[in-house]
XYZ file of C-alpha atoms in Angstrom:
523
model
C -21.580 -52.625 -2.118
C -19.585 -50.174 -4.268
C -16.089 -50.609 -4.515
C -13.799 -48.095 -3.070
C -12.002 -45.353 -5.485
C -8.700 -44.500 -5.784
C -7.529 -41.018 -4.774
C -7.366 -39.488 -7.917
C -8.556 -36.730 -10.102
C -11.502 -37.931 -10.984
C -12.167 -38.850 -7.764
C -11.703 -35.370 -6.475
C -14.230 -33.793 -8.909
C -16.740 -36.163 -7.760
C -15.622 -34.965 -4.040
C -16.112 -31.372 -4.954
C -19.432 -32.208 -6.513
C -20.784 -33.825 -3.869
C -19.516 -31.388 -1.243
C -21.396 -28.855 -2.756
C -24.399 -30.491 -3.087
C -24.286 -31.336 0.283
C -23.490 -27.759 1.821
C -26.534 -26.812 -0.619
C -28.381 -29.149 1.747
C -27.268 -28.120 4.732
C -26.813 -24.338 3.854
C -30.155 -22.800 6.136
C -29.117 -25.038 8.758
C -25.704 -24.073 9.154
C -26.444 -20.706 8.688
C -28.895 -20.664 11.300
C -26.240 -22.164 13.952
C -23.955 -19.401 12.849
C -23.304 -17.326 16.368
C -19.499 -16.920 16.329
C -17.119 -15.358 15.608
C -20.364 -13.014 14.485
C -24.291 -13.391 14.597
C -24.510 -12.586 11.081
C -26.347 -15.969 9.626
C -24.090 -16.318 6.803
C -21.420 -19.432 7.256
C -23.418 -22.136 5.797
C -23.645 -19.406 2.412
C -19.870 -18.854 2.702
C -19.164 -22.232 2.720
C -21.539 -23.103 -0.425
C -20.081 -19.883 -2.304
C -16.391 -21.125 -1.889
C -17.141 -24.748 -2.653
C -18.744 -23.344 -5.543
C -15.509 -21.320 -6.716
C -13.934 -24.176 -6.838
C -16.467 -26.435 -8.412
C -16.147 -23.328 -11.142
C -12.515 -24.011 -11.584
C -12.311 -27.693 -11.901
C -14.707 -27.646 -14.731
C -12.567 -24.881 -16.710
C -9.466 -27.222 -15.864
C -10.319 -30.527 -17.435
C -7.569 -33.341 -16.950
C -6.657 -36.709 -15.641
C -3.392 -35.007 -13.615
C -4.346 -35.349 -10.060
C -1.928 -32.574 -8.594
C -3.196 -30.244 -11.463
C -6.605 -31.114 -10.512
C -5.785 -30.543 -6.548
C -4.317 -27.182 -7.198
C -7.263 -26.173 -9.375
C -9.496 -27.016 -6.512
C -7.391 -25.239 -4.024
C -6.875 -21.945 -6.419
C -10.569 -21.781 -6.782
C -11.340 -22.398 -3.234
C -8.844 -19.521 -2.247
C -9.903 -16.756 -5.136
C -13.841 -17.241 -4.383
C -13.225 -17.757 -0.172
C -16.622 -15.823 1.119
C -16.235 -14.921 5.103
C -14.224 -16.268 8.224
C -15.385 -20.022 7.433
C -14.778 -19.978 3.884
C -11.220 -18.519 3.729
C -10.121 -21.195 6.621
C -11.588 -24.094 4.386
C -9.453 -22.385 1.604
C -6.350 -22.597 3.129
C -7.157 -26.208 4.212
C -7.527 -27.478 0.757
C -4.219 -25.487 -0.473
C -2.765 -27.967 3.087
C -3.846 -30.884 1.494
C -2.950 -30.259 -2.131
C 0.541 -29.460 -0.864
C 1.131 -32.943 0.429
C -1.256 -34.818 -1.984
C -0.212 -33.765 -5.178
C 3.109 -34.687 -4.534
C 2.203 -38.611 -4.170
C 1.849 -37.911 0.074
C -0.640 -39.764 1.706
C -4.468 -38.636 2.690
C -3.497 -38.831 6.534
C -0.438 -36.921 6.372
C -2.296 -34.458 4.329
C -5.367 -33.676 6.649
C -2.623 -32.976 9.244
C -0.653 -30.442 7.298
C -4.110 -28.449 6.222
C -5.195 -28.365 10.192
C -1.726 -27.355 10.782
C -1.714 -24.687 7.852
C -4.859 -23.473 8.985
C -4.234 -22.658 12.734
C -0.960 -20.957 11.108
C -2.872 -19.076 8.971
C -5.511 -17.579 11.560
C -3.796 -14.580 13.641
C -5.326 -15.735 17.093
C -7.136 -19.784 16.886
C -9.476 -19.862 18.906
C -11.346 -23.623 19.754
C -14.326 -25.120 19.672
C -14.565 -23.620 16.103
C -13.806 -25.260 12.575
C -9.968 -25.338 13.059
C -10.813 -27.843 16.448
C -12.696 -29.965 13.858
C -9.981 -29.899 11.494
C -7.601 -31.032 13.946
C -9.314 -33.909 15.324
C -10.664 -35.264 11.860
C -6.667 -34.973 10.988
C -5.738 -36.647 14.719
C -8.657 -39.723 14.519
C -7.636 -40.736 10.700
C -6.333 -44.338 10.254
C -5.816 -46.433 8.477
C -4.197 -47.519 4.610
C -6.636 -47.156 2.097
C -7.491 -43.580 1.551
C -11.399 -44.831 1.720
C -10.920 -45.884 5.504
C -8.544 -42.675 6.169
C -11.769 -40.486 5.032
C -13.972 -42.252 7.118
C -12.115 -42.561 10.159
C -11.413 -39.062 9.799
C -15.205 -37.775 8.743
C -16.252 -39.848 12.220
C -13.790 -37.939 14.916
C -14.497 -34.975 12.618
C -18.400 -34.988 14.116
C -17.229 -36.318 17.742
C -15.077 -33.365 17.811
C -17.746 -30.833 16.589
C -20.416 -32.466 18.911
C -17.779 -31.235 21.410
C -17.774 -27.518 20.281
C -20.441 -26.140 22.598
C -18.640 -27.208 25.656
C -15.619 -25.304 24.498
C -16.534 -22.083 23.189
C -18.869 -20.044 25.550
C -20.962 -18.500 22.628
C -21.883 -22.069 21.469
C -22.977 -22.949 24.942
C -24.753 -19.671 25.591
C -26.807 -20.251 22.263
C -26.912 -23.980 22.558
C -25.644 -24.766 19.136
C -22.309 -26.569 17.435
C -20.000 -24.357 15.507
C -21.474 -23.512 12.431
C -18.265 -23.758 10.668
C -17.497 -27.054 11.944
C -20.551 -28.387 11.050
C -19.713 -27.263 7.179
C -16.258 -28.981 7.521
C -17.949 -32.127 8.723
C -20.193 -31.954 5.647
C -16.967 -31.116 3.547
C -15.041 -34.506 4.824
C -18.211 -36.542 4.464
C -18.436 -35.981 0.802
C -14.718 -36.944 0.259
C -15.002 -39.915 2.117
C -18.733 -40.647 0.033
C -16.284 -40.063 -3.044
C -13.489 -42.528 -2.001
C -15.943 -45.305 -1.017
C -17.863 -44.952 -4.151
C -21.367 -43.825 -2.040
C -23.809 -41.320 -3.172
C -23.696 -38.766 -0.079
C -25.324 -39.324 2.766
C -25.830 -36.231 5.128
C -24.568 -36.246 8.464
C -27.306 -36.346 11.101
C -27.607 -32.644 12.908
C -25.167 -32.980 16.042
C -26.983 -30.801 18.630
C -29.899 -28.467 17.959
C -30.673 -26.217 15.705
C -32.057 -23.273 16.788
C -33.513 -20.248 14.169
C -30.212 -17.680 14.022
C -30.898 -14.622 15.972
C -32.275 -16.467 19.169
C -31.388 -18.447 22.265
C -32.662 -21.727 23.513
C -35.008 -19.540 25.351
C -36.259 -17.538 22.325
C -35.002 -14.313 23.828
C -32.742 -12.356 21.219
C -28.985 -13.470 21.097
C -27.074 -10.972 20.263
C -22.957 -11.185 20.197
C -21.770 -7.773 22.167
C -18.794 -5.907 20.718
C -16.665 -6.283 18.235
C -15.598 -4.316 14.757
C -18.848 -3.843 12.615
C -17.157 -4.346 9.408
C -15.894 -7.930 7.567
C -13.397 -7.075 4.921
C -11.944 -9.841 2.536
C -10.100 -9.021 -0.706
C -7.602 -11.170 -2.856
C -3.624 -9.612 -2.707
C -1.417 -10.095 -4.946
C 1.740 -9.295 -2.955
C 5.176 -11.145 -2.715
C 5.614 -13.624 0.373
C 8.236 -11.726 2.301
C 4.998 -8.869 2.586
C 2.448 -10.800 4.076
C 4.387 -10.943 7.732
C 3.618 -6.959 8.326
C 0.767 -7.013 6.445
C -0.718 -9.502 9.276
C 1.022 -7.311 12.281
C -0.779 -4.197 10.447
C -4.475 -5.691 10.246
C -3.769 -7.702 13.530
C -3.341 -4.269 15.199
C -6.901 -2.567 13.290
C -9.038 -5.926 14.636
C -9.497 -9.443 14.838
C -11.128 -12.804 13.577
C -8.078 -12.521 11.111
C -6.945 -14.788 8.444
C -4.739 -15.043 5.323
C -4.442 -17.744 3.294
C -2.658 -18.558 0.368
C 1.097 -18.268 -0.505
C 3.504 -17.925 -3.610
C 2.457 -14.343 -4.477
C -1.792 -14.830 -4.025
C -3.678 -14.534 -1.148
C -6.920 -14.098 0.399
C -7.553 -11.483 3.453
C -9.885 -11.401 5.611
C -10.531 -9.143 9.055
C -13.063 -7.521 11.292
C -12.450 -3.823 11.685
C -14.308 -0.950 12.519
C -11.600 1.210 10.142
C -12.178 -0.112 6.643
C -10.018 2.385 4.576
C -7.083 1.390 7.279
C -7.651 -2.275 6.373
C -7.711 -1.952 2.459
C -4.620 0.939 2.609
C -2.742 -2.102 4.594
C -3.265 -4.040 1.577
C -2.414 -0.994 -0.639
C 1.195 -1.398 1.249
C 2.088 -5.074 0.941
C 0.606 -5.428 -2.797
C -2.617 -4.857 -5.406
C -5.295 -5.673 -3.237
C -8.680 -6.172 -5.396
C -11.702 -8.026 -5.704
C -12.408 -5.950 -2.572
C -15.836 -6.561 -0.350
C -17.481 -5.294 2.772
C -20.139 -6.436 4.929
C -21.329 -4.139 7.560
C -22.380 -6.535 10.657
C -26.002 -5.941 11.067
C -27.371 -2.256 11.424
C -25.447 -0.848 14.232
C -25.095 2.749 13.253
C -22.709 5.053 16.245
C -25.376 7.099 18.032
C -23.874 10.701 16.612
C -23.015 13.088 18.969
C -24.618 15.961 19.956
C -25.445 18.389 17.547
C -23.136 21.166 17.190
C -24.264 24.839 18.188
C -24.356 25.429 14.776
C -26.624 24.073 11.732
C -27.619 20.629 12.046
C -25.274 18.231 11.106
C -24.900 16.535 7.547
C -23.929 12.634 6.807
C -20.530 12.633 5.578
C -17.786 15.208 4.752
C -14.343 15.014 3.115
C -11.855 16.847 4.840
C -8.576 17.632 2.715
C -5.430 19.615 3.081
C -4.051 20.960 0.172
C -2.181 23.596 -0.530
C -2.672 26.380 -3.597
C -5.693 28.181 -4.307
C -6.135 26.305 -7.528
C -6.037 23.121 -5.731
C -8.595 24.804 -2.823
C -11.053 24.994 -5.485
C -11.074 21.990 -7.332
C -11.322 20.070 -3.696
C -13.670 22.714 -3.032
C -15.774 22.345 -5.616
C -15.546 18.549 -5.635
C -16.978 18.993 -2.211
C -14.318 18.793 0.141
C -13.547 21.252 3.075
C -10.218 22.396 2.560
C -7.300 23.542 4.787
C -3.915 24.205 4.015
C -2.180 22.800 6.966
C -2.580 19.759 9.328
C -2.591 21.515 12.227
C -6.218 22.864 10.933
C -7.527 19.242 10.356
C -9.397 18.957 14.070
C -11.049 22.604 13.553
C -12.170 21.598 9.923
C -13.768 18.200 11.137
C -15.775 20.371 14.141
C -16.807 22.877 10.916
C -17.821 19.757 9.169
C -20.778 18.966 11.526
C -20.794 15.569 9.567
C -21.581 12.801 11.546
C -19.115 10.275 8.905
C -15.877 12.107 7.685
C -12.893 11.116 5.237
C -9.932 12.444 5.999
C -7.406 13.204 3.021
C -4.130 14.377 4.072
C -2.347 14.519 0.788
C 1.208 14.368 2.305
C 3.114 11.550 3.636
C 4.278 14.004 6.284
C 0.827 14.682 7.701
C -0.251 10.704 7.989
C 0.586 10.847 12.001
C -1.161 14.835 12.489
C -4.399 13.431 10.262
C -4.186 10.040 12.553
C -4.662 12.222 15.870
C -6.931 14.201 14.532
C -9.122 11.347 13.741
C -8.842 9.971 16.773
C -9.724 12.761 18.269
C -12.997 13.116 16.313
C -14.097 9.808 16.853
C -13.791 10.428 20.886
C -16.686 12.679 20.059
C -18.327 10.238 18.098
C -17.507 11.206 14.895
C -17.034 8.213 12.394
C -13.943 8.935 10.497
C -12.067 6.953 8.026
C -8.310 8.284 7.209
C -7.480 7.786 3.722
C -3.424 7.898 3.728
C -2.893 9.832 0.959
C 0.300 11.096 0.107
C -0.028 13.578 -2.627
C -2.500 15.906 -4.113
C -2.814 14.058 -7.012
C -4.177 10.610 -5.096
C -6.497 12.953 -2.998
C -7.766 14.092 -6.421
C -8.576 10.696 -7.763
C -10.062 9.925 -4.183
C -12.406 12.981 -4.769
C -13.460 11.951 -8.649
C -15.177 8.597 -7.121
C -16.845 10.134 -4.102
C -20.428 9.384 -3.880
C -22.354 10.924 -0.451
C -25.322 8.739 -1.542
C -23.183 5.594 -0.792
C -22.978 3.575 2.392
C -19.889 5.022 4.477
C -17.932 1.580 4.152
C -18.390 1.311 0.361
C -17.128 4.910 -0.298
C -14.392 4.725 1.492
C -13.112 1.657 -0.398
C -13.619 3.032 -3.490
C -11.679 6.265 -2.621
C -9.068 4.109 -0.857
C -8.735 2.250 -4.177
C -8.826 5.058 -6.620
C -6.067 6.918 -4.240
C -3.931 3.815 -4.151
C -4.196 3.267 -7.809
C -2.260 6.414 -8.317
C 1.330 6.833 -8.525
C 2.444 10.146 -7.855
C 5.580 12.225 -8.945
C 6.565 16.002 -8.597
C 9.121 18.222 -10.097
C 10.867 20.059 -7.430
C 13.820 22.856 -7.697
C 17.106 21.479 -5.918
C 18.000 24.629 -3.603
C 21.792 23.280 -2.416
C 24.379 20.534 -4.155
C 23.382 17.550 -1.715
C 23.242 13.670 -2.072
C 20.083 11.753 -3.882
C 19.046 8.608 -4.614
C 20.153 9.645 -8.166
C 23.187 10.608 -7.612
C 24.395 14.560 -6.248
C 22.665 17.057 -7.206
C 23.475 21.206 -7.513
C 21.640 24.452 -6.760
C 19.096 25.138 -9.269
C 18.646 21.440 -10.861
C 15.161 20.035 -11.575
C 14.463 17.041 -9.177
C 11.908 14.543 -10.752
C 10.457 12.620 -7.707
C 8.458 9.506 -8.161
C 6.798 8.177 -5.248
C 8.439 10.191 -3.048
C 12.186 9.316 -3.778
C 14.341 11.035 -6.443
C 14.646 9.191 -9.397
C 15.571 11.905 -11.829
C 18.172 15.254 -11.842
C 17.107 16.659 -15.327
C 18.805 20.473 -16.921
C 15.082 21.830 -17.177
C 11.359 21.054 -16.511
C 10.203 19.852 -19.867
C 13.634 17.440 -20.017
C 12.765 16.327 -16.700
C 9.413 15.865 -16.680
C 9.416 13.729 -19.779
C 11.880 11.752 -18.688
C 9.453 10.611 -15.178
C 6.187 10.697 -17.504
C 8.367 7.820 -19.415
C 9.510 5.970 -16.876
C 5.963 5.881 -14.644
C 3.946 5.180 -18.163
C 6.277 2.167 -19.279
C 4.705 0.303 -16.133
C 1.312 1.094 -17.441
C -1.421 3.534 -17.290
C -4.953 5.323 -18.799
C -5.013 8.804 -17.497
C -2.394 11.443 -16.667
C -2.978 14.203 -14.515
C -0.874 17.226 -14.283
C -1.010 19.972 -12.017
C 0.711 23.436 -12.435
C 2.113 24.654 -9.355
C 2.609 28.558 -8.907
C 5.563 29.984 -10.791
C 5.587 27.463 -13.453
C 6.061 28.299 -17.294
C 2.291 28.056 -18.441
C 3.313 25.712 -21.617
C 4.705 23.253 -19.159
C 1.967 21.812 -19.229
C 0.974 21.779 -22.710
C 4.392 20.541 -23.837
C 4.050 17.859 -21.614
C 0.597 16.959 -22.915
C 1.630 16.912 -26.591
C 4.496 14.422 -25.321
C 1.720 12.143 -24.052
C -0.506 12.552 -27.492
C 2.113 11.418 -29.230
C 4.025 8.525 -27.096
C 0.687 7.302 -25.772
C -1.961 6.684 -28.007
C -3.976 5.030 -25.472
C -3.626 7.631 -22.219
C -5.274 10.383 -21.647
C -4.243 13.515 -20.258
C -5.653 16.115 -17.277
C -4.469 19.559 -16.656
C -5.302 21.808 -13.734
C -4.121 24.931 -12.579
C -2.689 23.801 -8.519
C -1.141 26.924 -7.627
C 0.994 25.502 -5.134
C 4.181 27.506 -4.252
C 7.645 25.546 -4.227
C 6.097 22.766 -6.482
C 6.249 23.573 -10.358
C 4.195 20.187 -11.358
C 2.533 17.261 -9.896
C 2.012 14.026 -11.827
C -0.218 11.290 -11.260
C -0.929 8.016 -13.176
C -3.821 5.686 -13.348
């Protein structure tokens, strides 16, 4: 009989390995369980394709330092999470490295990842994974780690034998929680590891039954619910992540973020998947972004208008300037000037998907009734909250009509909040800034909405906010001439960039917009 292993780093590269050749094993069969929190046959790949991410980081972080080797499990666990599943199993490796990589023991450690996890999922729900991850932590005894795992791995299948009894959708379809069952797969191959075993896969608690059907064959099908998963990596600071759940908590459900000390992982259901990326926009850099749609559940459109039949997707955008009319224009937007026009522009649309772009901070509430509005009618609309011309621009310069509604919108939801935005303004009375007071007649330099700069003139001042928005990075500046503006504003700005910047480039276009001598945006 082998002898039992120590609980070290070697040891947890073998339990990696063999946890992922397991859930390779048991992959079709625990995606074909997979009924909740969605019907969408995919747990058992989630699971594999996390695993995997973390398998992938172990081998690029070789060393005998256990903690080091916990935490490069747990990072790669958390950066390649895939799904509801696999972002829960994340944040229960990051529990356990937390208390096993400072010398705590395996028990104590499979109670502070259950514990992390039900923290970490907005509203637990049992009879899923987190149940099974709470009684594997609850049953473990024992001193040597190699008993711990075992007594553990044991209540970790009594408990998920359990799960139909406890969650209707399991009962309905007459299967264990799919998620569960990849846990108890998970603990089995640590426990294999500590006692020295080759793994042996758990026996199948329950039937299995082909996803998609109920013990009587007839189609099982999960009613409601958002039809879009959205999961992205954030970098954002800790103190963020607090609204940033209230936010997404509001726009859906099955949410969960994981992670901690500036990197986590997000995932959601939502219907609105511009809203869910713009609240990562807010607390951070969101990236890595990816959407599933939920099956092929397309909103029956409305009735067709009186007019013209009705096209597949329209941008809506207010701007204001007739030089700014016609580069939206011709980008393919339908342009108003106001956003009291927005619900008259979406009728005139006769689009059955439309992205709103506001292009004022202002106008977010006015364009978030008027979507609203629209989607009572059955309208699919996705509100982009963009808060300057500039980020509506770079929305508009990664459009694609061609692409699925979901995947456009994230990619103008990205370009827009990859923007920073500035404007040069005309101070019209001496009054208080956040740069100090400012007189009648001097040049405000706004960045992101708050003054930052009182400059003598518009070339001073404008140089003086190119500097300070370039020196945290950027690859393409865009300017835009408002009406009334000295026409080598522009061009003297330019020449600045040529010659500060070797690496930027630089846009000009004519806006035309009264009361606003220059917009700025950076990429």
């Amino acid at each position: 009989m082998p002898a039992p292993h120590p609980l070290d780093a070697p040891t947890v590269r073998v339990w990696c390995r063999l946890a992922l050749q397991a859930l390779g094993r048991a992959r079709e069969e625990i995606d074909a369980i997979n009924v909740y929190p969605v019907a969408d046959g995919d747990t058992g790949t989630n699971l594999y394709l996390t695993v995997e991410s973390a398998a992938e980081a172990l081998e690029a972080a070789p060393g005998t330092d256990l903690a080091e080797t916990l935490r490069a499990m747990s990072y790669g666990a958390l950066i390649g999470a895939r799904g509801n599943s696999g972002t829960i199993l994340a944040q229960l490796l990051r529990g356990m490295t937390r208390v096993l990589a400072d010398g705590g023991p395996l028990a104590h450690a499979l109670r502070e990842a259950a514990d992390s996890a039900y923290a970490a999922v907005a509203h637990p729900v049992e009879g899923t994974m987190l149940t099974v991850a709470r009684a594997a932590a609850a049953g473990a005894s024992g001193d040597a780690p190699a008993t711990v795992a075992r007594t553990a791995y044991e209540a970790a299948r009594g408990a998920l034998a359990d799960t139909p009894g406890q969650l209707e959708a399991l009962g309905r379809a007459g299967v264990v929680d799919a998620g569960g069952r990849g846990l108890v797969a998970v603990l089995g191959a640590l426990a294999d590891a500590l006692a020295g075993q080759e793994p042996a896969l758990p026996e199948v608690v329950g039937p299995v039954i082909p996803f998609g059907c109920a013990p009587d064959g007839d189609p099982h099908v999960v009613p409601g619910g958002p039809a879009y998963e959205v999961i992205y990596l954030l970098e954002a600071a800790d103190s963020a992540v607090p609204a940033l759940r209230g936010t997404l908590d509001d726009l859906g459900d099955s949410l969960v973020v994981v992670g901690g000390d500036g990197l986590w992982n997000v995932h959601v259901h939502v219907d609105d998947v511009g809203a869910a990326v713009e609240a990562g926009i807010e607390a951070g850099r969101p990236y890595r972004i990816k959407v599933t749609h939920f099956g092929d559940q397309v909103r029956a459109a409305p009735d067709e208008a009186p007019r013209g039949e009705r096209v597949l997707r329209a941008v809506v955008a207010v701007v204001r300037g007739h030089g700014l009319a016609d580069l939206c224009a011709g980008a393919g937007a339908v342009v108003v000037a106001t956003g009291a026009e927005l619900p008259d522009a979406i009728r005139r649309a006769h689009a059955r998907e439309v992205v709103l772009l506001p292009n004022d901070a202002t106008l977010r509430e006015t364009a978030a009734t008027a979507a609203d509005h629209a989607r009572s009618e059955g309208v699919r609309v996705a509100l982009i909250p963009t808060r300057s011309a500039v980020q509506g621009i770079a929305a508009l310069a990664v459009h694609e009509p061609a692409r699925r509604f979901d995947e456009d919108v994230v990619a103008m939801t990205s370009a827009a909040g990859a923007t920073r935005y500035a404007e040069l303004a005309v101070a019209e009375r001496e009054s208080w800034t956040s740069a100090g007071i400012c007189q009648a007649g001097d040049i405000l330099g706004l960045i992101d909405g708050d003054v930052a700069v009182i400059g003598g003139n518009l070339v001073e001042t404008g140089t003086i906010v190119l500097d300070r928005m370039l020196a945290a990075g950027g690859e393409m500046v865009t300017l835009v001439l408002g009406a009334g503006a000295p026409d080598d504003l522009t061009e003297r700005l330019e020449a600045h960039v040529r010659d500060g910047y070797l690496a930027v480039d630089t846009v000009v276009y004519s806006g035309g917009e009264p009361g606003c001598p220059l917009l700025i945006g950076v990429e």
